[in-house]
Short mmCIF file of C-alpha atoms in Angstrom, two decimals:
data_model
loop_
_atom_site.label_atom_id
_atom_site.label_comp_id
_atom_site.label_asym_id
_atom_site.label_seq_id
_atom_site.Cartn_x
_atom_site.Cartn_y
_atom_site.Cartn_z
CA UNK A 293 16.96 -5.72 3.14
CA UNK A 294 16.63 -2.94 5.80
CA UNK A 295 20.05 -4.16 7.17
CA UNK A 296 21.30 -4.08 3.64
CA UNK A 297 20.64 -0.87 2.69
CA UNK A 298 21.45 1.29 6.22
CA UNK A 299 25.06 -0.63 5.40
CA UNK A 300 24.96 0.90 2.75
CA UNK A 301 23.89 4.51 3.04
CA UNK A 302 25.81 4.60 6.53
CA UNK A 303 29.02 3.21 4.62
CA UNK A 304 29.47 0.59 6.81
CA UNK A 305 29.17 -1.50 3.28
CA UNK A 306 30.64 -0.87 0.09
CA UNK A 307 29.17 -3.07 -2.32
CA UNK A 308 25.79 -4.77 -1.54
CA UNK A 309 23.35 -7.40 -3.67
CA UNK A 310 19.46 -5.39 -3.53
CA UNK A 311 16.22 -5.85 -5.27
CA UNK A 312 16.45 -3.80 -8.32
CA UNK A 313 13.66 -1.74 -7.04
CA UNK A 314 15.67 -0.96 -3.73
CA UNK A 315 18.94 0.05 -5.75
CA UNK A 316 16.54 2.63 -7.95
CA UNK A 317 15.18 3.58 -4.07
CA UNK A 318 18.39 4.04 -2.54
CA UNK A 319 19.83 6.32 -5.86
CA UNK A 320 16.92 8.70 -5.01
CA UNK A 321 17.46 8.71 -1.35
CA UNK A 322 21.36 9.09 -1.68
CA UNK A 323 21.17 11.69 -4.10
CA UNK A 324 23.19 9.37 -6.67
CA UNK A 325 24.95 7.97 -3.54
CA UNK A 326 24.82 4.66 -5.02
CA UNK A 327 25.49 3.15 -8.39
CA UNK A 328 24.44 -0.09 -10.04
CA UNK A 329 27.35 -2.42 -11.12
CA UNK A 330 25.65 -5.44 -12.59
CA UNK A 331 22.42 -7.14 -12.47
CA UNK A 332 22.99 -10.49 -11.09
CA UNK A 333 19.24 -11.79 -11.22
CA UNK A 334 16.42 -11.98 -13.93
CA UNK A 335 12.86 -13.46 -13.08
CA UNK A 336 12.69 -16.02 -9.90
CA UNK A 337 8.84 -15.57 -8.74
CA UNK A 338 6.54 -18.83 -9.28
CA UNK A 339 2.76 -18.92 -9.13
CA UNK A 340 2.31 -22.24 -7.05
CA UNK A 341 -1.13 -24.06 -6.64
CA UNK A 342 -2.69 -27.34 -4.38
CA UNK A 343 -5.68 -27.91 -7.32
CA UNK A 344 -5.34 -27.28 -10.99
CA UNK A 345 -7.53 -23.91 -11.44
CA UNK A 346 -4.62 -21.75 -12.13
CA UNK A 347 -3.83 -21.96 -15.90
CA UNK A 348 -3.20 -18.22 -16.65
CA UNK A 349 -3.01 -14.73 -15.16
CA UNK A 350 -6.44 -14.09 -15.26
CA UNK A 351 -7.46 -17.13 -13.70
CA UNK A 352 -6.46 -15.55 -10.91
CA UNK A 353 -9.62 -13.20 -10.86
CA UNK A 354 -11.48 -14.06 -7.61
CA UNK A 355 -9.00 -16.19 -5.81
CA UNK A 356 -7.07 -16.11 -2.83
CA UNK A 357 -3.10 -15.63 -3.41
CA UNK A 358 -0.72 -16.08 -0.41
CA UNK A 359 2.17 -13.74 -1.40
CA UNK A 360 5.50 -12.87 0.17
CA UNK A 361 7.25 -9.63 -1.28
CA UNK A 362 4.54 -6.75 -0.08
CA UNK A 363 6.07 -3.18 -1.09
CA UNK A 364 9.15 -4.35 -3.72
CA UNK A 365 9.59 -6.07 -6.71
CA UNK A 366 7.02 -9.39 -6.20
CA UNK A 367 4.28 -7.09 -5.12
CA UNK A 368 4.63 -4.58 -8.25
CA UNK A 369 5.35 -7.12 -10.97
CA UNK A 370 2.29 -9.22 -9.39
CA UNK A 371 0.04 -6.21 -9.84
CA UNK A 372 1.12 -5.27 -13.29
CA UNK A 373 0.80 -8.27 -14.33
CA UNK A 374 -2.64 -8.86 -13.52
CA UNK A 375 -3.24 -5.22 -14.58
CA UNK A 376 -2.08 -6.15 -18.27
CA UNK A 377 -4.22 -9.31 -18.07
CA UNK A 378 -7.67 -7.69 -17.56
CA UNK A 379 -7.60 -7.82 -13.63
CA UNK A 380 -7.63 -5.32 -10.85
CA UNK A 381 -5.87 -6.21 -8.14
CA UNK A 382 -8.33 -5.54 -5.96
CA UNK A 383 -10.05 -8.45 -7.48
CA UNK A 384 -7.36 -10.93 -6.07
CA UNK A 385 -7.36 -11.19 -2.16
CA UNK A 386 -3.47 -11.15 -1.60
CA UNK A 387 -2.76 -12.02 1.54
CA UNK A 388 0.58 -11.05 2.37
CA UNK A 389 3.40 -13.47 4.34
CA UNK A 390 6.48 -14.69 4.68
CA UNK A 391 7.62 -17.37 3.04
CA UNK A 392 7.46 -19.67 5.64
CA UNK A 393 3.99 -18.80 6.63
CA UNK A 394 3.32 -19.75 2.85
CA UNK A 395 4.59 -22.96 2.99
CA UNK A 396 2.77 -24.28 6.33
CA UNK A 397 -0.33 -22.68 4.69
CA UNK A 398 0.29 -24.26 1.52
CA UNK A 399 1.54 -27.52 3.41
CA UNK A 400 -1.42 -27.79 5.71
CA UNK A 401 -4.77 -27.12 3.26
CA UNK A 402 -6.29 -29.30 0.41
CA UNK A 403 -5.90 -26.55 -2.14
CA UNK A 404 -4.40 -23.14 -2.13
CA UNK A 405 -2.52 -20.58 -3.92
CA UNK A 406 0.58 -18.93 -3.31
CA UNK A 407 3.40 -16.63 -5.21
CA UNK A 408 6.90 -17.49 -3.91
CA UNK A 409 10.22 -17.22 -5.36
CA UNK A 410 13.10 -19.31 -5.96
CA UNK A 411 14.41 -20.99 -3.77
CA UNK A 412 11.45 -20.91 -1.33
CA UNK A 413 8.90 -22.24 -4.07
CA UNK A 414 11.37 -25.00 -4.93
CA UNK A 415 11.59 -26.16 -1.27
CA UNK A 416 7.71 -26.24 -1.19
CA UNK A 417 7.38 -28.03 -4.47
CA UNK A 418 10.26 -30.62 -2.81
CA UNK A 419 8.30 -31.05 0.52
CA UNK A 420 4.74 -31.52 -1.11
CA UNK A 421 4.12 -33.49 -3.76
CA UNK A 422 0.54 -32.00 -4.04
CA UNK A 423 1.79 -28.54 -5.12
CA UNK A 424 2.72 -27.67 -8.37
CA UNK A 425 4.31 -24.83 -10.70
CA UNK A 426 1.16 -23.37 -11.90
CA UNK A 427 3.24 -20.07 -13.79
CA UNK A 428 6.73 -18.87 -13.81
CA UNK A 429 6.11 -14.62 -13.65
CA UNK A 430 8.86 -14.72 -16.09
CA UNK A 431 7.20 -16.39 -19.00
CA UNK A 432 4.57 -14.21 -18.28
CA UNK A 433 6.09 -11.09 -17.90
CA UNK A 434 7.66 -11.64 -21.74
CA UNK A 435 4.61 -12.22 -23.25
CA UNK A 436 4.26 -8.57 -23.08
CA UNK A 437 7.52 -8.10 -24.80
CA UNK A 438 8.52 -5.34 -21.85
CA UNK A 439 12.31 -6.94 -22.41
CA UNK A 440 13.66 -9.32 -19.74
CA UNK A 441 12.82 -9.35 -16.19
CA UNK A 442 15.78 -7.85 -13.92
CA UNK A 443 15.03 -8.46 -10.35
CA UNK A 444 18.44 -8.67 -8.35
CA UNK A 445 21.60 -6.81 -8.41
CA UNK A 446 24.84 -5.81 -7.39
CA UNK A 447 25.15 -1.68 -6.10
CA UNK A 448 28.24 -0.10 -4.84
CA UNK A 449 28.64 3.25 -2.86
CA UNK A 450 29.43 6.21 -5.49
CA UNK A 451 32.09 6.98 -3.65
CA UNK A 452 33.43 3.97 -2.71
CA UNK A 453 33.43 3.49 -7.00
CA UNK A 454 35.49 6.68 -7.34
CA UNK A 455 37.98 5.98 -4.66
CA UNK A 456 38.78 2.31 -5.37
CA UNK A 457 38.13 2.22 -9.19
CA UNK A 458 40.50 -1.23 -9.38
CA UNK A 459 39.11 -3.17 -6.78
CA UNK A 460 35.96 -2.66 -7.71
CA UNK A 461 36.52 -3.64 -11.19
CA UNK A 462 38.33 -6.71 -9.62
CA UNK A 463 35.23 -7.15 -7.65
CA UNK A 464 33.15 -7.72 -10.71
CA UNK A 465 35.68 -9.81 -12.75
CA UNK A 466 35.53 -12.12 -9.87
CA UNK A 467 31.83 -11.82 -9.01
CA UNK A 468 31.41 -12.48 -13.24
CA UNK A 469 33.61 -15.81 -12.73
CA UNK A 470 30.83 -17.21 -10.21
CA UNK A 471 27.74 -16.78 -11.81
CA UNK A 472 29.45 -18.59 -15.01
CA UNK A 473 30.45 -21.00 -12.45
CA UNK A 474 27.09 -21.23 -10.14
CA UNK A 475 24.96 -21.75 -13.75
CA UNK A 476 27.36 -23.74 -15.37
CA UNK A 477 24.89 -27.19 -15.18
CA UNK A 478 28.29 -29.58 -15.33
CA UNK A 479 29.19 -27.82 -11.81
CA UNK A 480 25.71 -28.54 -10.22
CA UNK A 481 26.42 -30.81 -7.98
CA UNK A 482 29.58 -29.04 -6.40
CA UNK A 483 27.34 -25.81 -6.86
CA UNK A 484 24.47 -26.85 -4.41
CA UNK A 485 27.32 -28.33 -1.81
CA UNK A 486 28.23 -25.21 -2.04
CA UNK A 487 24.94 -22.65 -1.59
CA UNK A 488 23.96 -25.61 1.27
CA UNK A 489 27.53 -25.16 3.22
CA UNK A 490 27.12 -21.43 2.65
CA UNK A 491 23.24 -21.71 4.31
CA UNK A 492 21.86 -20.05 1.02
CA UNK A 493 19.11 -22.90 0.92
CA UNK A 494 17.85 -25.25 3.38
CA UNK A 495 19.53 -28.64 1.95
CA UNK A 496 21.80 -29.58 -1.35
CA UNK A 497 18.21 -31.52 -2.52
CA UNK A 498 16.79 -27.63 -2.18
CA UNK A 499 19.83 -25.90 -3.81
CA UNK A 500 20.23 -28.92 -7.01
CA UNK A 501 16.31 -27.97 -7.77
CA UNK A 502 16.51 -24.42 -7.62
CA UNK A 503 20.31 -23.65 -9.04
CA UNK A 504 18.53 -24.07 -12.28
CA UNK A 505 15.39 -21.91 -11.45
CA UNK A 506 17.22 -18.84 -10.17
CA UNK A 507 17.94 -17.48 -13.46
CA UNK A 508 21.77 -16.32 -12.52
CA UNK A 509 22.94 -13.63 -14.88
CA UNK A 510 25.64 -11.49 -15.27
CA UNK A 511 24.89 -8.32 -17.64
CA UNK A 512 27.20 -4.98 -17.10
CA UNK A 513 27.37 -1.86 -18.84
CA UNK A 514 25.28 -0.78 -21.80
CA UNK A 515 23.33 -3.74 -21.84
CA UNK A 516 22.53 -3.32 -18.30
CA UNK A 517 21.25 0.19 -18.26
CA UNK A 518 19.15 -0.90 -21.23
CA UNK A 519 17.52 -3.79 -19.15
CA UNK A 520 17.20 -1.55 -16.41
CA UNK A 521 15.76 1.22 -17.60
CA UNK A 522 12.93 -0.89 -19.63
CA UNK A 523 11.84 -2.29 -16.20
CA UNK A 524 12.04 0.82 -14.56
CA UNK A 525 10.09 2.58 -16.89
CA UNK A 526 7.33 -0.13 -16.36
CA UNK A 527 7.39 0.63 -12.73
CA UNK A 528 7.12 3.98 -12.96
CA UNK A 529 4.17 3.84 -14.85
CA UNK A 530 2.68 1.36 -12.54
CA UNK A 531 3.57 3.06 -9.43
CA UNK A 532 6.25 6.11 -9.56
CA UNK A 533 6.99 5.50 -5.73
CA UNK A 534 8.08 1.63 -6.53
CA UNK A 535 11.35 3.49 -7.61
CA UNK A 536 11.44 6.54 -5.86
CA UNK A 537 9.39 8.48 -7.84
CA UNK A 538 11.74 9.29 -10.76
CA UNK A 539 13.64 7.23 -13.08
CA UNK A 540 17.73 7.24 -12.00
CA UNK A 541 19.94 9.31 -13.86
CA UNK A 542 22.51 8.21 -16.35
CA UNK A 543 25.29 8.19 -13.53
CA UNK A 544 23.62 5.69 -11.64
CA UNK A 545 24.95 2.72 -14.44
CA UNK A 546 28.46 1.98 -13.56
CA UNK A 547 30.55 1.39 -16.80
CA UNK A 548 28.27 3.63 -18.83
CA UNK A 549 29.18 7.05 -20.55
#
């Protein structure tokens, strides 16, 4: 991500994919340097558990979590979701690694809890059998009705927007033609040959199991700035800084006004 983003605000990149948090981050930082295009990703973080204690949110009072995501979107949609369950964080002991520290961890002990998202929790639930999908942060993130949750998308340099208005509309046309393709299910098969060939996930066994988990979307426009906002206005709440302490301005949604 830190590559990702000095790409971007030293224009040595034009159009980037970010954490949703990071493209609100970079707007502030950039002084509207950078505008969203599309959000490409909704929900994709799985509570995972070795034992069967985990049946809710607030189950998770007390217990240890292995987490990847410290400081961005896993991290604050973790927290306010425990918040709006009756827990303080503070409660959970979240110990924060990488993914692949997560899945020796979880690989390794008789029982243990861990947030990861897709496709690392689908490789861990494919290597062992003792794990399972205790929650998907989606389904619990709209039980609060707080709209859908946006976690990936596509951002473009402002000015590379204004100078090459057709190609990047080109861009997105194109980019909108392989998410239909990537979540059509009847092109699953050649869809995981390709995220495997492409070294997007470890194996096609990895990439046929998590295709379907990785809730691909494609929303532009109106709707998007609608989505977006929603979530950023959670965020804010929860933590002001999460999104660089101020929600973006109405120029930061490509397509809109």
């Amino acid at each position: 991500n830190k590559e990702v983003t000095a790409a971007l605000v030293t224009g040595t990149a034009d159009i980037a994919a970010v954490a949703t948090n990071v493209a609100a981050n970079l707007a502030a930082k950039t002084d509207g340097g950078i505008q969203v295009l599309a959000v490409n990703t909704l929900g994709v973080l799985y509570i995972l558990e070795k034992g069967d204690s985990v049946q809710s949110m607030a189950d998770l009072a007390g217990k240890t979590v292995y987490a990847t995501g410290q400081g961005a979107n896993p991290e604050y949609v973790l927290n306010y979701l425990l918040t709006q369950n009756g827990v303080d964080p503070s409660q959970v002991d979240i110990q924060w690694m990488t993914p692949q520290e997560i899945t020796a961890q979880m690989t390794t002990s008789e029982a243990g809890i861990c947030m990861l998202p897709v496709p690392a929790a689908t490789a861990l639930l494919l290597q062992d059998s003792g794990v399972r999908q205790a929650l998907s942060l989606s389904e619990e993130w709209d039980k609060l009705e707080r709209g859908s949750l946006p976690m990936g998308c596509i951002v473009a340099r402002t000015e590379f927007v204004e100078e090459k208005p057709e190609l990047v509309e080109s861009f997105l046309d194109l980019y909108g033609a392989s998410i239909s393709f990537m979540s059509d299910p009847n092109n699953l098969e050649e869809a995981a040959a390709l995220a495997a060939r492409q070294q997007i996930t470890a194996s096609e066994a990895v990439a046929q199991a998590a295709i379907p988990q990785c809730n691909l979307t494609f929303v532009t426009g109106e709707e998007m700035k609608n989505l977006l906002e929603q979530y950023y206005s959670v965020l804010f709440q929860a933590n002001p800084d999460s999104i660089g302490g101020s929600l973006p301005y109405d120029s930061f949604y490509y397509g809109v006004g």
